[in-house]
């Protein structure tokens, strides 16, 4: 007679099978959910990457190379301080500097507003210490424009040679204050108006702030467009700010997955620190935005004390009329529209000496193999000082701009010891080493920003 389980035993077997089946379904659901979540997380990580390489991707000419620059860890400084100091490698732009972003945006905005038309013999004018001019000349060549660049006669010779190689007409003038009619930017503005008879101004207060143009005729479409003169006006042009608010800032946010403790930058026109700083603050208000200011510039005192002034203004020992420093590209003694955009978001500022900048530029070559320009060196010294001031040592992320290559500064900061000696600037890598080895301040003395 076959064995027949009792009702109680059959019930237990049934429950066991039911529980086992339920657990199997549940575990399968959990595994499927986990796999789906992992796939979504992986997709999100890909989306955050600003540089997505595909086998079928071909960039559209030289302007397609602008932006989406990588973040590079500065190993020597990061390891010494216990933080992550990350540099946005803007020197990898096709024109060699962060100014490629600004030049492209200014030209594109001018074209969209009908102020410039490609291949019409139009000419772009700008006053610059070099990098913006090189960027404008690079893009102008690709779009069929001529360029006239007016620059101080004491800038590094490498910049002049690059501009000439790009086909720009270069006018070198003595360094001058902005109130001087022979100041480079003012001369660029005056020269742009001489291309044609009439001058139309876009953005003095009633317009959009996107530069100035001179042209013949009205705004309507011309069957045979006449050449126009366009003054880019990087100091006052809103496109400068927009390039960084819509480009540099979002790139940094994606590259760091939103994990940024501070953003450090110098200011020449103010567009970089204004646009990038405002975007980052809009994403996380606790991110510190910090100004790196060279000797001779008044911005440090404007941020710290509300007064646009530098002590060297009263000493009568100025080496340069414009901003008394060997550093090129940053520092200014007047308020521009772009700097006015920056001031509300700047939390702190550091003044960097010429000796510190020279020391950092040479330190980075020796320790990291990074051949960077003087403005990048100023930014990185400010990063070190900020980390020391805040007492950070737990992997905090400090992002800064590596504006251009040392190749543009070799004849002054990086390769000309005679020039530096005559200017009274010591050449001492130990200055940076001392900054890195100084003990952290006690927690009770750390400044709260």
Coordinates of C-alpha atoms in Angstrom, one line a residue:
X1 CA 0.0 0.0 0.0
X2 CA 1.6 3.3 -1.1
X3 CA 2.5 5.8 1.6
X4 CA 0.0 8.6 1.9
X5 CA 1.2 11.7 3.8
X6 CA -0.9 13.1 6.5
X7 CA -2.8 16.3 6.0
X8 CA -0.3 18.2 8.2
X9 CA 2.7 16.9 6.2
X10 CA 1.1 17.7 2.9
X11 CA 0.3 21.2 4.1
X12 CA 4.0 21.8 5.1
X13 CA 5.2 20.5 1.7
X14 CA 2.8 22.7 -0.1
X15 CA 3.9 25.8 1.9
X16 CA 7.6 24.9 1.3
X17 CA 7.1 24.7 -2.5
X18 CA 5.1 28.0 -2.4
X19 CA 7.7 29.8 -0.4
X20 CA 10.5 28.5 -2.6
X21 CA 8.7 29.6 -5.7
X22 CA 8.1 33.0 -4.2
X23 CA 11.7 33.4 -3.2
X24 CA 12.8 32.4 -6.7
X25 CA 10.5 35.1 -8.3
X26 CA 11.6 37.7 -5.7
X27 CA 15.3 37.0 -6.2
X28 CA 14.9 37.1 -10.0
X29 CA 13.1 40.5 -9.6
X30 CA 15.8 41.8 -7.3
X31 CA 18.6 40.8 -9.8
X32 CA 16.7 42.3 -12.7
X33 CA 16.2 45.5 -10.8
X34 CA 19.8 45.6 -9.8
X35 CA 21.0 45.0 -13.4
X36 CA 18.6 47.7 -14.7
X37 CA 19.8 50.2 -12.0
X38 CA 23.4 49.4 -12.9
X39 CA 22.8 50.0 -16.6
X40 CA 21.0 53.3 -15.8
X41 CA 23.9 54.4 -13.5
X42 CA 26.4 53.5 -16.2
X43 CA 24.4 55.5 -18.7
X44 CA 24.3 58.5 -16.4
X45 CA 28.1 58.3 -16.0
X46 CA 28.5 58.4 -19.7
X47 CA 26.2 61.3 -20.0
X48 CA 28.2 63.3 -17.5
X49 CA 31.4 62.9 -19.5
X50 CA 31.9 66.1 -21.6
X51 CA 34.1 64.2 -24.1
X52 CA 32.4 61.3 -25.9
X53 CA 34.4 59.6 -28.5
X54 CA 32.6 57.7 -31.2
X55 CA 34.0 55.9 -34.2
X56 CA 31.7 57.8 -36.6
X57 CA 32.4 61.3 -35.1
X58 CA 34.1 63.9 -37.2
X59 CA 34.5 67.4 -35.9
X60 CA 33.4 70.3 -38.1
X61 CA 36.7 72.2 -38.8
X62 CA 38.9 74.0 -36.3
X63 CA 36.0 75.4 -34.3
X64 CA 34.8 71.9 -33.5
X65 CA 38.0 71.4 -31.5
X66 CA 37.1 74.3 -29.1
X67 CA 36.0 73.4 -25.6
X68 CA 35.4 70.0 -23.9
X69 CA 39.0 70.2 -22.6
X70 CA 40.0 67.6 -20.0
X71 CA 40.6 68.1 -16.3
X72 CA 44.1 67.1 -15.3
X73 CA 45.2 66.3 -11.7
X74 CA 48.2 68.2 -10.7
X75 CA 50.0 65.3 -9.0
X76 CA 52.8 67.2 -7.2
X77 CA 50.5 69.7 -5.5
X78 CA 47.7 67.3 -4.8
X79 CA 49.9 64.7 -3.2
X80 CA 51.7 67.3 -1.1
X81 CA 48.5 68.8 0.2
X82 CA 46.2 65.8 0.5
X83 CA 43.6 67.3 -1.8
X84 CA 42.7 67.1 -5.5
X85 CA 43.9 70.1 -7.4
X86 CA 42.4 69.8 -10.9
X87 CA 43.3 72.0 -13.9
X88 CA 41.1 72.6 -16.9
X89 CA 43.6 72.1 -19.7
X90 CA 42.5 75.0 -21.9
X91 CA 45.9 75.2 -23.6
X92 CA 44.7 72.2 -25.6
X93 CA 42.2 74.3 -27.5
X94 CA 43.3 74.8 -31.2
X95 CA 44.2 78.4 -30.6
X96 CA 46.2 77.4 -27.6
X97 CA 44.2 79.1 -24.8
X98 CA 41.0 79.5 -22.9
X99 CA 40.3 82.6 -25.1
X100 CA 39.2 80.3 -28.0
X101 CA 35.9 79.9 -26.2
X102 CA 35.4 83.6 -26.0
X103 CA 36.5 84.4 -29.5
X104 CA 34.1 81.8 -31.0
X105 CA 31.2 83.0 -28.9
X106 CA 31.8 86.6 -29.8
X107 CA 32.0 85.9 -33.5
X108 CA 29.0 83.5 -33.6
X109 CA 26.9 86.0 -31.7
X110 CA 27.9 88.8 -34.0
X111 CA 27.0 86.6 -37.0
X112 CA 23.6 85.6 -35.6
X113 CA 22.8 89.3 -35.1
X114 CA 23.9 90.3 -38.6
X115 CA 26.8 92.3 -37.4
X116 CA 29.3 90.1 -39.2
X117 CA 29.0 88.1 -42.5
X118 CA 31.6 85.5 -43.5
X119 CA 33.6 85.9 -46.7
X120 CA 32.6 89.5 -47.3
X121 CA 36.0 91.1 -46.7
X122 CA 34.9 92.1 -43.2
X123 CA 37.6 92.8 -40.6
X124 CA 37.6 92.0 -36.8
X125 CA 39.5 94.4 -34.5
X126 CA 40.6 93.7 -31.0
X127 CA 43.0 95.2 -28.4
X128 CA 44.7 92.4 -26.4
X129 CA 47.9 91.2 -24.8
X130 CA 47.9 88.3 -27.2
X131 CA 45.8 85.3 -26.4
X132 CA 42.4 86.7 -27.4
X133 CA 44.0 88.0 -30.6
X134 CA 45.4 84.6 -31.5
X135 CA 42.0 83.0 -30.9
X136 CA 40.2 85.6 -33.0
X137 CA 42.8 85.3 -35.8
X138 CA 42.4 81.5 -35.7
X139 CA 38.6 81.5 -36.1
X140 CA 38.7 84.4 -38.5
X141 CA 40.8 82.4 -40.9
X142 CA 38.3 79.6 -40.8
X143 CA 35.4 82.0 -41.5
X144 CA 36.8 84.3 -44.1
X145 CA 37.5 87.4 -42.0
X146 CA 40.6 89.6 -41.8
X147 CA 41.9 90.7 -38.4
X148 CA 43.7 93.6 -36.9
X149 CA 45.2 93.1 -33.5
X150 CA 46.5 96.0 -31.4
X151 CA 48.7 95.0 -28.5
X152 CA 51.3 96.5 -26.1
X153 CA 54.8 96.4 -27.3
X154 CA 56.2 94.7 -24.2
X155 CA 54.3 91.4 -24.5
X156 CA 56.1 88.1 -25.2
X157 CA 57.4 88.1 -28.8
X158 CA 56.1 84.5 -29.3
X159 CA 52.5 85.9 -29.4
X160 CA 53.4 88.5 -32.0
X161 CA 55.0 85.8 -34.3
X162 CA 52.0 83.6 -33.9
X163 CA 49.6 86.3 -34.9
X164 CA 51.6 87.2 -37.9
X165 CA 51.7 83.5 -38.9
X166 CA 47.9 83.5 -38.8
X167 CA 47.7 86.4 -41.2
X168 CA 46.7 89.1 -38.7
X169 CA 47.7 92.7 -39.1
X170 CA 49.5 93.5 -35.8
X171 CA 49.9 97.0 -34.5
X172 CA 52.2 97.3 -31.4
X173 CA 51.7 100.3 -29.2
X174 CA 53.1 101.4 -25.9
X175 CA 51.4 100.1 -22.8
X176 CA 48.8 102.7 -21.7
X177 CA 46.0 103.3 -19.2
X178 CA 42.4 102.8 -20.4
X179 CA 42.0 106.6 -20.1
X180 CA 44.7 107.1 -22.7
X181 CA 43.4 107.5 -26.2
X182 CA 46.3 105.4 -27.4
X183 CA 45.4 102.4 -25.2
X184 CA 45.2 99.2 -27.3
X185 CA 41.5 98.5 -26.9
X186 CA 40.5 102.1 -27.6
X187 CA 42.6 102.1 -30.7
X188 CA 40.9 98.9 -31.9
X189 CA 37.5 100.5 -31.4
X190 CA 38.5 103.6 -33.3
X191 CA 40.1 101.7 -36.1
X192 CA 37.0 99.4 -36.6
X193 CA 34.9 102.5 -37.3
X194 CA 37.2 103.6 -40.1
X195 CA 36.4 100.6 -42.3
X196 CA 33.2 102.1 -43.5
X197 CA 31.4 105.4 -43.2
X198 CA 28.9 104.7 -40.4
X199 CA 29.1 103.1 -37.0
X200 CA 26.3 101.1 -35.5
X201 CA 26.7 100.4 -31.9
X202 CA 25.3 97.2 -30.3
X203 CA 25.1 97.2 -26.6
X204 CA 26.0 100.5 -24.9
X205 CA 23.0 100.3 -22.7
X206 CA 20.1 99.9 -25.0
X207 CA 21.6 97.0 -26.9
X208 CA 22.7 93.5 -26.0
X209 CA 26.3 94.1 -25.2
X210 CA 27.7 92.0 -28.0
X211 CA 30.5 94.2 -29.3
X212 CA 30.5 97.1 -31.8
X213 CA 30.2 97.1 -35.6
X214 CA 30.6 99.6 -38.3
X215 CA 28.8 99.0 -41.6
X216 CA 27.4 100.6 -44.7
X217 CA 23.7 100.6 -45.1
X218 CA 20.8 99.4 -43.0
X219 CA 20.2 96.1 -41.1
X220 CA 18.2 94.4 -43.9
X221 CA 19.7 91.7 -46.1
X222 CA 21.9 93.2 -48.7
X223 CA 22.2 91.5 -52.2
X224 CA 25.9 92.3 -52.2
X225 CA 27.0 92.6 -48.5
X226 CA 29.6 95.3 -47.9
X227 CA 32.7 94.7 -45.8
X228 CA 32.2 95.6 -42.1
X229 CA 34.5 96.4 -39.3
X230 CA 33.7 94.7 -36.0
X231 CA 35.3 95.6 -32.7
X232 CA 35.1 92.4 -30.5
X233 CA 35.4 94.4 -27.2
X234 CA 36.2 91.4 -25.0
X235 CA 36.2 93.4 -21.8
X236 CA 32.6 94.7 -22.2
X237 CA 31.1 92.0 -24.5
X238 CA 28.4 89.9 -22.8
X239 CA 29.4 87.0 -25.1
X240 CA 32.6 86.6 -23.0
X241 CA 30.5 85.8 -19.9
X242 CA 28.1 83.6 -21.9
X243 CA 30.9 81.4 -23.3
X244 CA 31.8 80.3 -19.8
X245 CA 28.4 80.2 -18.3
X246 CA 27.1 77.9 -21.0
X247 CA 30.4 76.1 -21.7
X248 CA 33.2 76.0 -19.1
X249 CA 31.0 75.8 -16.1
X250 CA 28.8 72.9 -17.2
X251 CA 31.8 71.0 -18.4
X252 CA 33.5 71.3 -15.0
X253 CA 30.2 70.2 -13.3
X254 CA 30.0 67.1 -15.5
X255 CA 33.6 66.2 -15.2
X256 CA 33.6 66.3 -11.4
X257 CA 30.1 64.8 -11.1
X258 CA 29.2 67.9 -9.1
X259 CA 31.9 67.3 -6.5
X260 CA 33.7 70.6 -6.4
X261 CA 34.9 72.4 -3.2
X262 CA 36.3 75.5 -4.9
X263 CA 36.9 77.2 -8.3
X264 CA 40.0 79.4 -8.6
X265 CA 40.7 81.8 -11.5
X266 CA 42.4 85.0 -12.4
X267 CA 40.6 87.8 -14.1
X268 CA 41.8 89.9 -17.1
X269 CA 38.4 90.7 -18.6
X270 CA 36.5 88.9 -15.9
X271 CA 34.6 86.6 -18.2
X272 CA 36.0 83.3 -17.0
X273 CA 35.5 83.8 -13.3
X274 CA 32.1 85.4 -13.8
X275 CA 30.6 82.9 -16.2
X276 CA 32.1 79.8 -14.7
X277 CA 31.6 81.0 -11.1
X278 CA 28.0 82.0 -11.6
X279 CA 27.2 78.6 -13.2
X280 CA 28.8 76.6 -10.4
X281 CA 27.2 78.7 -7.7
X282 CA 23.8 78.1 -9.4
X283 CA 24.4 74.4 -9.1
X284 CA 25.7 74.4 -5.5
X285 CA 25.9 77.6 -3.5
X286 CA 28.5 76.3 -1.1
X287 CA 31.2 76.1 -3.8
X288 CA 33.8 78.7 -3.1
X289 CA 34.7 81.0 -6.0
X290 CA 38.2 82.5 -5.5
X291 CA 40.1 85.2 -7.4
X292 CA 43.8 84.8 -8.1
X293 CA 45.2 88.3 -8.7
X294 CA 48.8 89.2 -9.8
X295 CA 50.9 92.1 -8.5
X296 CA 49.8 95.5 -9.8
X297 CA 46.2 94.6 -10.2
X298 CA 43.5 96.3 -8.2
X299 CA 41.0 93.5 -8.1
X300 CA 42.3 91.9 -4.9
X301 CA 41.6 95.1 -3.0
X302 CA 38.2 95.4 -4.7
X303 CA 37.2 92.0 -3.4
X304 CA 38.7 92.3 0.0
X305 CA 38.2 96.0 0.8
X306 CA 35.7 97.3 -1.8
X307 CA 38.3 99.6 -3.3
X308 CA 39.9 99.2 -6.8
X309 CA 43.5 100.0 -5.9
X310 CA 46.9 98.6 -5.7
X311 CA 49.7 99.9 -3.5
X312 CA 52.2 100.1 -6.4
X313 CA 50.0 102.8 -7.9
X314 CA 51.6 105.3 -5.4
X315 CA 55.2 104.0 -5.4
X316 CA 56.4 105.4 -8.7
X317 CA 58.4 102.2 -9.4
X318 CA 56.1 100.7 -12.1
X319 CA 57.7 98.4 -14.7
X320 CA 54.5 98.5 -16.8
X321 CA 52.0 101.3 -17.3
X322 CA 49.0 99.0 -17.6
X323 CA 49.4 96.4 -14.8
X324 CA 52.7 96.2 -13.0
X325 CA 53.5 92.5 -13.3
X326 CA 55.4 90.1 -15.6
X327 CA 52.3 88.0 -15.7
X328 CA 50.3 88.4 -18.9
X329 CA 46.6 87.9 -19.5
X330 CA 45.2 88.6 -16.0
X331 CA 45.1 91.6 -13.7
X332 CA 43.3 94.9 -14.3
X333 CA 42.8 98.3 -12.7
X334 CA 39.3 99.1 -13.9
X335 CA 35.9 97.6 -13.6
X336 CA 34.5 96.0 -16.8
X337 CA 31.0 94.7 -17.4
X338 CA 32.3 91.1 -17.1
X339 CA 34.1 91.8 -13.8
X340 CA 30.8 93.4 -12.5
X341 CA 29.1 90.0 -13.3
X342 CA 31.9 88.3 -11.2
X343 CA 32.0 90.4 -8.1
X344 CA 28.7 89.1 -6.5
X345 CA 29.9 85.5 -6.6
X346 CA 33.6 85.9 -5.6
X347 CA 34.1 84.6 -2.0
X348 CA 37.8 85.3 -1.5
X349 CA 40.9 86.6 -3.2
X350 CA 44.7 86.0 -3.1
X351 CA 47.4 88.3 -4.3
X352 CA 50.2 86.4 -6.0
X353 CA 53.7 87.9 -6.4
X354 CA 55.7 87.7 -9.5
X355 CA 58.3 85.6 -7.6
X356 CA 55.6 83.1 -6.6
X357 CA 54.3 82.9 -10.2
X358 CA 57.8 82.3 -11.7
X359 CA 58.5 79.7 -9.0
X360 CA 55.3 77.8 -9.7
X361 CA 55.8 77.9 -13.5
X362 CA 59.3 76.3 -13.1
X363 CA 58.2 74.0 -10.3
X364 CA 55.5 72.4 -12.5
X365 CA 58.0 71.8 -15.3
X366 CA 60.4 70.0 -12.9
X367 CA 57.8 68.0 -11.0
X368 CA 54.9 67.4 -13.3
X369 CA 56.3 67.9 -16.8
X370 CA 53.6 70.6 -17.3
X371 CA 54.9 73.6 -19.4
X372 CA 52.3 76.2 -18.5
X373 CA 52.0 80.0 -18.8
X374 CA 52.3 82.6 -16.1
X375 CA 48.6 83.1 -15.6
X376 CA 48.2 79.3 -15.0
X377 CA 51.0 79.5 -12.4
X378 CA 49.2 82.4 -10.6
X379 CA 46.0 80.3 -10.5
X380 CA 47.9 77.3 -9.0
X381 CA 49.7 79.4 -6.3
X382 CA 46.2 80.7 -5.3
X383 CA 45.0 77.1 -5.1
X384 CA 47.8 76.2 -2.7
X385 CA 47.1 79.3 -0.6
X386 CA 43.4 78.5 -0.4
X387 CA 43.9 74.9 0.7
X388 CA 46.3 76.1 3.4
X389 CA 43.9 78.8 4.5
X390 CA 40.9 76.5 4.7
X391 CA 42.9 73.7 6.4
X392 CA 41.8 71.1 3.8
X393 CA 43.6 67.8 3.6
X394 CA 40.8 65.2 3.0
X395 CA 40.6 65.0 -0.8
X396 CA 38.6 68.3 -1.3
X397 CA 38.5 69.2 -5.0
X398 CA 39.8 72.5 -6.1
X399 CA 39.4 73.3 -9.8
X400 CA 41.3 76.0 -11.7
X401 CA 42.1 77.1 -15.2
X402 CA 45.3 76.1 -17.1
X403 CA 44.9 79.1 -19.5
X404 CA 47.7 78.6 -22.0
X405 CA 51.1 76.9 -22.6
X406 CA 54.5 78.1 -21.4
X407 CA 55.5 78.3 -25.0
X408 CA 53.9 81.8 -25.2
X409 CA 55.9 83.0 -22.2
X410 CA 59.3 81.5 -22.8
X411 CA 61.0 84.7 -23.7
X412 CA 59.9 86.3 -20.4
X413 CA 58.9 84.1 -17.5
X414 CA 60.2 80.6 -18.3
X415 CA 63.4 81.0 -20.4
X416 CA 64.8 84.5 -19.9
X417 CA 66.7 84.7 -16.6
X418 CA 68.3 88.0 -17.7
X419 CA 64.9 89.6 -18.1
X420 CA 63.7 88.4 -14.7
X421 CA 67.0 89.5 -13.0
X422 CA 66.7 93.1 -14.5
X423 CA 63.1 93.2 -13.2
X424 CA 64.3 92.2 -9.8
X425 CA 62.3 89.0 -9.7
X426 CA 64.1 86.0 -8.0
X427 CA 64.2 82.7 -9.7
X428 CA 63.6 80.2 -6.8
X429 CA 61.6 77.0 -7.0
X430 CA 62.0 76.8 -3.3
X431 CA 59.3 79.4 -2.9
X432 CA 56.6 76.9 -3.9
X433 CA 58.3 74.1 -2.0
X434 CA 58.1 76.3 1.1
X435 CA 54.4 77.0 0.5
X436 CA 53.7 73.2 0.3
X437 CA 55.7 72.3 3.4
X438 CA 54.3 75.0 5.7
X439 CA 52.3 73.5 8.5
X440 CA 48.5 73.8 8.3
X441 CA 47.1 76.6 10.6
X442 CA 45.4 75.4 13.8
X443 CA 41.7 74.7 13.3
X444 CA 40.7 77.6 15.5
X445 CA 42.5 80.1 13.2
X446 CA 41.1 78.9 9.9
X447 CA 39.1 81.6 8.1
X448 CA 35.5 80.8 7.5
X449 CA 34.3 82.2 4.2

